[in-house]
JSON list of C-alpha atoms in Angstrom, two decimals:
[
{"chain": "A", "resi": 551, "resn": "MET", "atom": "CA", "xyz": [-13.14, -27.65, 5.87]},
{"chain": "A", "resi": 552, "resn": "PHE", "atom": "CA", "xyz": [-12.55, -25.83, 2.68]},
{"chain": "A", "resi": 553, "resn": "ASN", "atom": "CA", "xyz": [-14.18, -22.40, 3.99]},
{"chain": "A", "resi": 554, "resn": "ARG", "atom": "CA", "xyz": [-11.63, -22.14, 7.13]},
{"chain": "A", "resi": 555, "resn": "ILE", "atom": "CA", "xyz": [-8.86, -23.13, 4.72]},
{"chain": "A", "resi": 556, "resn": "LYS", "atom": "CA", "xyz": [-10.20, -20.30, 2.63]},
{"chain": "A", "resi": 557, "resn": "ILE", "atom": "CA", "xyz": [-10.64, -17.72, 5.27]},
{"chain": "A", "resi": 558, "resn": "ILE", "atom": "CA", "xyz": [-6.70, -18.48, 6.88]},
{"chain": "A", "resi": 559, "resn": "HIS", "atom": "CA", "xyz": [-5.77, -18.26, 3.12]},
{"chain": "A", "resi": 560, "resn": "TRP", "atom": "CA", "xyz": [-7.11, -14.49, 2.78]},
{"chain": "A", "resi": 561, "resn": "ALA", "atom": "CA", "xyz": [-7.07, -13.35, 6.71]},
{"chain": "A", "resi": 562, "resn": "PRO", "atom": "CA", "xyz": [-2.99, -12.81, 6.75]},
{"chain": "A", "resi": 563, "resn": "ARG", "atom": "CA", "xyz": [-3.14, -10.91, 3.12]},
{"chain": "A", "resi": 564, "resn": "ILE", "atom": "CA", "xyz": [-5.76, -8.96, 4.27]},
{"chain": "A", "resi": 565, "resn": "ILE", "atom": "CA", "xyz": [-4.64, -8.09, 7.52]},
{"chain": "A", "resi": 566, "resn": "CYS", "atom": "CA", "xyz": [-1.02, -7.05, 6.01]},
{"chain": "A", "resi": 567, "resn": "ILE", "atom": "CA", "xyz": [-2.11, -4.81, 3.52]},
{"chain": "A", "resi": 568, "resn": "LEU", "atom": "CA", "xyz": [-4.36, -3.02, 5.92]},
{"chain": "A", "resi": 569, "resn": "ALA", "atom": "CA", "xyz": [-1.25, -2.79, 9.01]},
{"chain": "A", "resi": 570, "resn": "ILE", "atom": "CA", "xyz": [1.12, -1.40, 6.01]},
{"chain": "A", "resi": 571, "resn": "LEU", "atom": "CA", "xyz": [-1.59, 1.05, 5.15]},
{"chain": "A", "resi": 572, "resn": "PHE", "atom": "CA", "xyz": [-1.64, 2.16, 8.60]},
{"chain": "A", "resi": 573, "resn": "ILE", "atom": "CA", "xyz": [2.13, 1.97, 8.93]},
{"chain": "A", "resi": 574, "resn": "SER", "atom": "CA", "xyz": [2.36, 4.01, 5.58]},
{"chain": "A", "resi": 575, "resn": "ILE", "atom": "CA", "xyz": [0.18, 6.76, 7.27]},
{"chain": "A", "resi": 576, "resn": "PHE", "atom": "CA", "xyz": [2.75, 7.78, 9.55]},
{"chain": "A", "resi": 577, "resn": "ALA", "atom": "CA", "xyz": [4.69, 9.04, 6.62]},
{"chain": "A", "resi": 578, "resn": "LEU", "atom": "CA", "xyz": [2.25, 12.15, 5.28]},
{"chain": "A", "resi": 579, "resn": "ASP", "atom": "CA", "xyz": [4.29, 13.55, 8.72]},
{"chain": "A", "resi": 580, "resn": "ALA", "atom": "CA", "xyz": [7.27, 14.44, 6.45]},
{"chain": "A", "resi": 581, "resn": "PHE", "atom": "CA", "xyz": [5.18, 17.25, 4.48]},
{"chain": "A", "resi": 582, "resn": "ASN", "atom": "CA", "xyz": [5.88, 20.85, 6.28]},
{"chain": "A", "resi": 583, "resn": "PRO", "atom": "CA", "xyz": [4.98, 23.88, 4.85]},
{"chain": "A", "resi": 584, "resn": "THR", "atom": "CA", "xyz": [8.93, 25.04, 5.71]},
{"chain": "A", "resi": 585, "resn": "PHE", "atom": "CA", "xyz": [10.51, 22.49, 3.28]},
{"chain": "A", "resi": 586, "resn": "THR", "atom": "CA", "xyz": [11.22, 23.19, -0.87]},
{"chain": "A", "resi": 587, "resn": "LEU", "atom": "CA", "xyz": [8.68, 20.34, -2.29]},
{"chain": "A", "resi": 588, "resn": "TRP", "atom": "CA", "xyz": [11.87, 18.19, -2.85]},
{"chain": "A", "resi": 589, "resn": "GLN", "atom": "CA", "xyz": [12.80, 17.99, 0.62]},
{"chain": "A", "resi": 590, "resn": "GLN", "atom": "CA", "xyz": [8.97, 17.04, 0.99]},
{"chain": "A", "resi": 591, "resn": "LEU", "atom": "CA", "xyz": [8.57, 13.97, -1.20]},
{"chain": "A", "resi": 592, "resn": "SER", "atom": "CA", "xyz": [12.28, 12.97, -0.35]},
{"chain": "A", "resi": 593, "resn": "GLY", "atom": "CA", "xyz": [11.25, 12.63, 3.21]},
{"chain": "A", "resi": 594, "resn": "PHE", "atom": "CA", "xyz": [7.81, 11.47, 2.40]},
{"chain": "A", "resi": 595, "resn": "PHE", "atom": "CA", "xyz": [9.79, 8.23, 0.76]},
{"chain": "A", "resi": 596, "resn": "ILE", "atom": "CA", "xyz": [12.15, 7.66, 3.04]},
{"chain": "A", "resi": 597, "resn": "HIS", "atom": "CA", "xyz": [9.72, 7.62, 5.73]},
{"chain": "A", "resi": 598, "resn": "LEU", "atom": "CA", "xyz": [7.80, 5.14, 3.55]},
{"chain": "A", "resi": 599, "resn": "ILE", "atom": "CA", "xyz": [11.11, 2.90, 3.44]},
{"chain": "A", "resi": 600, "resn": "PRO", "atom": "CA", "xyz": [9.29, 0.55, 6.08]},
{"chain": "A", "resi": 601, "resn": "SER", "atom": "CA", "xyz": [6.28, 0.03, 4.34]},
{"chain": "A", "resi": 602, "resn": "PHE", "atom": "CA", "xyz": [8.32, -0.94, 0.85]},
{"chain": "A", "resi": 603, "resn": "ILE", "atom": "CA", "xyz": [10.12, -3.67, 2.67]},
{"chain": "A", "resi": 604, "resn": "LEU", "atom": "CA", "xyz": [6.79, -4.87, 4.55]},
{"chain": "A", "resi": 605, "resn": "LEU", "atom": "CA", "xyz": [4.90, -4.79, 0.51]},
{"chain": "A", "resi": 606, "resn": "ALA", "atom": "CA", "xyz": [8.21, -7.25, -0.46]},
{"chain": "A", "resi": 607, "resn": "LEU", "atom": "CA", "xyz": [7.86, -9.18, 1.93]},
{"chain": "A", "resi": 608, "resn": "LEU", "atom": "CA", "xyz": [4.20, -9.46, 1.88]},
{"chain": "A", "resi": 609, "resn": "ILE", "atom": "CA", "xyz": [4.65, -10.22, -1.65]},
{"chain": "A", "resi": 610, "resn": "LEU", "atom": "CA", "xyz": [7.33, -13.45, -0.74]},
{"chain": "A", "resi": 611, "resn": "SER", "atom": "CA", "xyz": [4.74, -14.62, 1.75]},
{"chain": "A", "resi": 612, "resn": "TRP", "atom": "CA", "xyz": [1.91, -14.79, -1.04]},
{"chain": "A", "resi": 613, "resn": "LYS", "atom": "CA", "xyz": [3.31, -17.66, -3.03]},
{"chain": "A", "resi": 614, "resn": "LYS", "atom": "CA", "xyz": [5.96, -19.25, 0.52]},
{"chain": "A", "resi": 615, "resn": "GLU", "atom": "CA", "xyz": [3.87, -18.92, 3.13]},
{"chain": "A", "resi": 616, "resn": "LEU", "atom": "CA", "xyz": [6.12, -20.92, 5.84]},
{"chain": "A", "resi": 617, "resn": "LEU", "atom": "CA", "xyz": [8.99, -18.44, 4.84]},
{"chain": "A", "resi": 618, "resn": "GLY", "atom": "CA", "xyz": [6.95, -15.46, 4.95]},
{"chain": "A", "resi": 619, "resn": "GLY", "atom": "CA", "xyz": [5.03, -16.32, 8.18]},
{"chain": "A", "resi": 620, "resn": "ILE", "atom": "CA", "xyz": [8.38, -17.27, 9.89]},
{"chain": "A", "resi": 621, "resn": "LEU", "atom": "CA", "xyz": [9.79, -13.53, 9.17]},
{"chain": "A", "resi": 622, "resn": "PHE", "atom": "CA", "xyz": [6.30, -11.61, 9.93]},
{"chain": "A", "resi": 623, "resn": "THR", "atom": "CA", "xyz": [6.58, -13.17, 13.14]},
{"chain": "A", "resi": 624, "resn": "LEU", "atom": "CA", "xyz": [10.44, -12.21, 13.48]},
{"chain": "A", "resi": 625, "resn": "ILE", "atom": "CA", "xyz": [10.19, -8.81, 12.58]},
{"chain": "A", "resi": 626, "resn": "GLY", "atom": "CA", "xyz": [7.21, -8.63, 14.96]},
{"chain": "A", "resi": 627, "resn": "CYS", "atom": "CA", "xyz": [8.93, -9.89, 18.25]},
{"chain": "A", "resi": 628, "resn": "ILE", "atom": "CA", "xyz": [12.55, -8.51, 17.32]},
{"chain": "A", "resi": 629, "resn": "LEU", "atom": "CA", "xyz": [10.68, -4.82, 16.91]},
{"chain": "A", "resi": 630, "resn": "SER", "atom": "CA", "xyz": [8.59, -4.80, 19.84]},
{"chain": "A", "resi": 631, "resn": "PRO", "atom": "CA", "xyz": [10.64, -4.66, 22.58]},
{"chain": "A", "resi": 632, "resn": "VAL", "atom": "CA", "xyz": [12.77, -1.66, 20.26]},
{"chain": "A", "resi": 633, "resn": "ILE", "atom": "CA", "xyz": [9.74, -0.13, 19.92]},
{"chain": "A", "resi": 634, "resn": "TYR", "atom": "CA", "xyz": [8.31, -0.09, 23.45]},
{"chain": "A", "resi": 635, "resn": "GLN", "atom": "CA", "xyz": [11.44, 1.03, 24.58]},
{"chain": "A", "resi": 636, "resn": "HIS", "atom": "CA", "xyz": [11.37, 3.81, 22.44]},
{"chain": "A", "resi": 637, "resn": "ASN", "atom": "CA", "xyz": [8.07, 5.36, 23.24]},
{"chain": "A", "resi": 638, "resn": "PHE", "atom": "CA", "xyz": [8.70, 4.65, 26.61]},
{"chain": "A", "resi": 639, "resn": "SER", "atom": "CA", "xyz": [11.65, 6.85, 26.65]},
{"chain": "A", "resi": 640, "resn": "MET", "atom": "CA", "xyz": [9.41, 9.78, 25.39]},
{"chain": "A", "resi": 641, "resn": "ASN", "atom": "CA", "xyz": [6.05, 9.11, 26.65]},
{"chain": "A", "resi": 642, "resn": "HIS", "atom": "CA", "xyz": [6.91, 7.08, 30.49]},
{"chain": "A", "resi": 643, "resn": "SER", "atom": "CA", "xyz": [3.87, 5.35, 30.23]},
{"chain": "A", "resi": 644, "resn": "VAL", "atom": "CA", "xyz": [3.76, 1.31, 30.46]},
{"chain": "A", "resi": 645, "resn": "LEU", "atom": "CA", "xyz": [0.00, 1.71, 29.30]},
{"chain": "A", "resi": 646, "resn": "MET", "atom": "CA", "xyz": [0.43, 3.62, 26.29]},
{"chain": "A", "resi": 647, "resn": "SER", "atom": "CA", "xyz": [4.23, 1.96, 24.93]},
{"chain": "A", "resi": 648, "resn": "LEU", "atom": "CA", "xyz": [2.12, -1.45, 25.35]},
{"chain": "A", "resi": 649, "resn": "GLY", "atom": "CA", "xyz": [-0.59, -0.32, 23.46]},
{"chain": "A", "resi": 650, "resn": "ILE", "atom": "CA", "xyz": [1.65, 1.23, 20.70]},
{"chain": "A", "resi": 651, "resn": "ILE", "atom": "CA", "xyz": [2.81, -1.90, 20.44]},
{"chain": "A", "resi": 652, "resn": "LEU", "atom": "CA", "xyz": [-0.38, -3.42, 20.25]},
{"chain": "A", "resi": 653, "resn": "ILE", "atom": "CA", "xyz": [-1.34, -1.20, 17.50]},
{"chain": "A", "resi": 654, "resn": "ILE", "atom": "CA", "xyz": [1.83, -1.50, 15.32]},
{"chain": "A", "resi": 655, "resn": "THR", "atom": "CA", "xyz": [3.98, -4.82, 15.69]},
{"chain": "A", "resi": 656, "resn": "VAL", "atom": "CA", "xyz": [1.24, -7.44, 16.79]},
{"chain": "A", "resi": 657, "resn": "PRO", "atom": "CA", "xyz": [-0.43, -7.74, 13.50]},
{"chain": "A", "resi": 658, "resn": "PHE", "atom": "CA", "xyz": [2.93, -8.36, 11.76]},
{"chain": "A", "resi": 659, "resn": "VAL", "atom": "CA", "xyz": [2.97, -11.51, 14.65]},
{"chain": "A", "resi": 660, "resn": "VAL", "atom": "CA", "xyz": [-0.96, -12.02, 13.74]},
{"chain": "A", "resi": 661, "resn": "VAL", "atom": "CA", "xyz": [-0.13, -12.17, 10.21]},
{"chain": "A", "resi": 662, "resn": "GLY", "atom": "CA", "xyz": [3.08, -14.59, 10.26]},
{"chain": "A", "resi": 663, "resn": "VAL", "atom": "CA", "xyz": [0.93, -16.95, 12.22]},
{"chain": "A", "resi": 664, "resn": "LEU", "atom": "CA", "xyz": [-1.59, -17.22, 10.15]},
{"chain": "A", "resi": 665, "resn": "PHE", "atom": "CA", "xyz": [0.76, -17.28, 7.27]},
{"chain": "A", "resi": 666, "resn": "ILE", "atom": "CA", "xyz": [2.54, -20.46, 9.18]},
{"chain": "A", "resi": 667, "resn": "ILE", "atom": "CA", "xyz": [-1.02, -21.94, 9.84]},
{"chain": "A", "resi": 668, "resn": "SER", "atom": "CA", "xyz": [-1.99, -21.55, 6.27]},
{"chain": "A", "resi": 669, "resn": "HIS", "atom": "CA", "xyz": [0.80, -23.45, 5.20]},
{"chain": "A", "resi": 670, "resn": "PHE", "atom": "CA", "xyz": [0.79, -25.81, 7.09]},
{"chain": "A", "resi": 671, "resn": "LEU", "atom": "CA", "xyz": [-3.03, -26.23, 6.60]},
{"chain": "A", "resi": 672, "resn": "LYS", "atom": "CA", "xyz": [-2.40, -26.55, 2.69]},
{"chain": "A", "resi": 673, "resn": "LYS", "atom": "CA", "xyz": [-0.07, -29.01, 2.70]},
{"chain": "A", "resi": 674, "resn": "ASP", "atom": "CA", "xyz": [-2.48, -31.26, 5.20]},
{"chain": "A", "resi": 675, "resn": "ASN", "atom": "CA", "xyz": [-5.27, -30.53, 2.05]},
{"chain": "A", "resi": 676, "resn": "PRO", "atom": "CA", "xyz": [-3.63, -30.79, -0.68]},
{"chain": "A", "resi": 677, "resn": "ASP", "atom": "CA", "xyz": [-7.39, -30.16, -2.85]},
{"chain": "A", "resi": 678, "resn": "HIS", "atom": "CA", "xyz": [-7.35, -26.05, -1.25]},
{"chain": "A", "resi": 679, "resn": "LEU", "atom": "CA", "xyz": [-8.90, -22.81, -3.07]}
]
């Protein structure tokens, strides 16, 4: 039981960090040799705003797992149709759009569910970690 709680405690944190790093990679498209250095850096930091928001949510979730779990699940569920529609309008492919949803938003839904499960497991077993 102790190992399961420990795994469920660390899994959402690790998955979330990896997902945030993956989302942050998209900010690299702000670098373009036709722009000045300041334009490139400002574009880079603007592209990193979603990563900063997700990082702040992860920090909140680290201590308040139930609240963080609910927020991560809501973010993933609310953004899925928006991202799907945006990608479908660009590529007109259902499978490609679903694949993008699977890669970008589903990890945050999984993180949210794992934070919620972790909260209730620890509540039932106060001798955790």
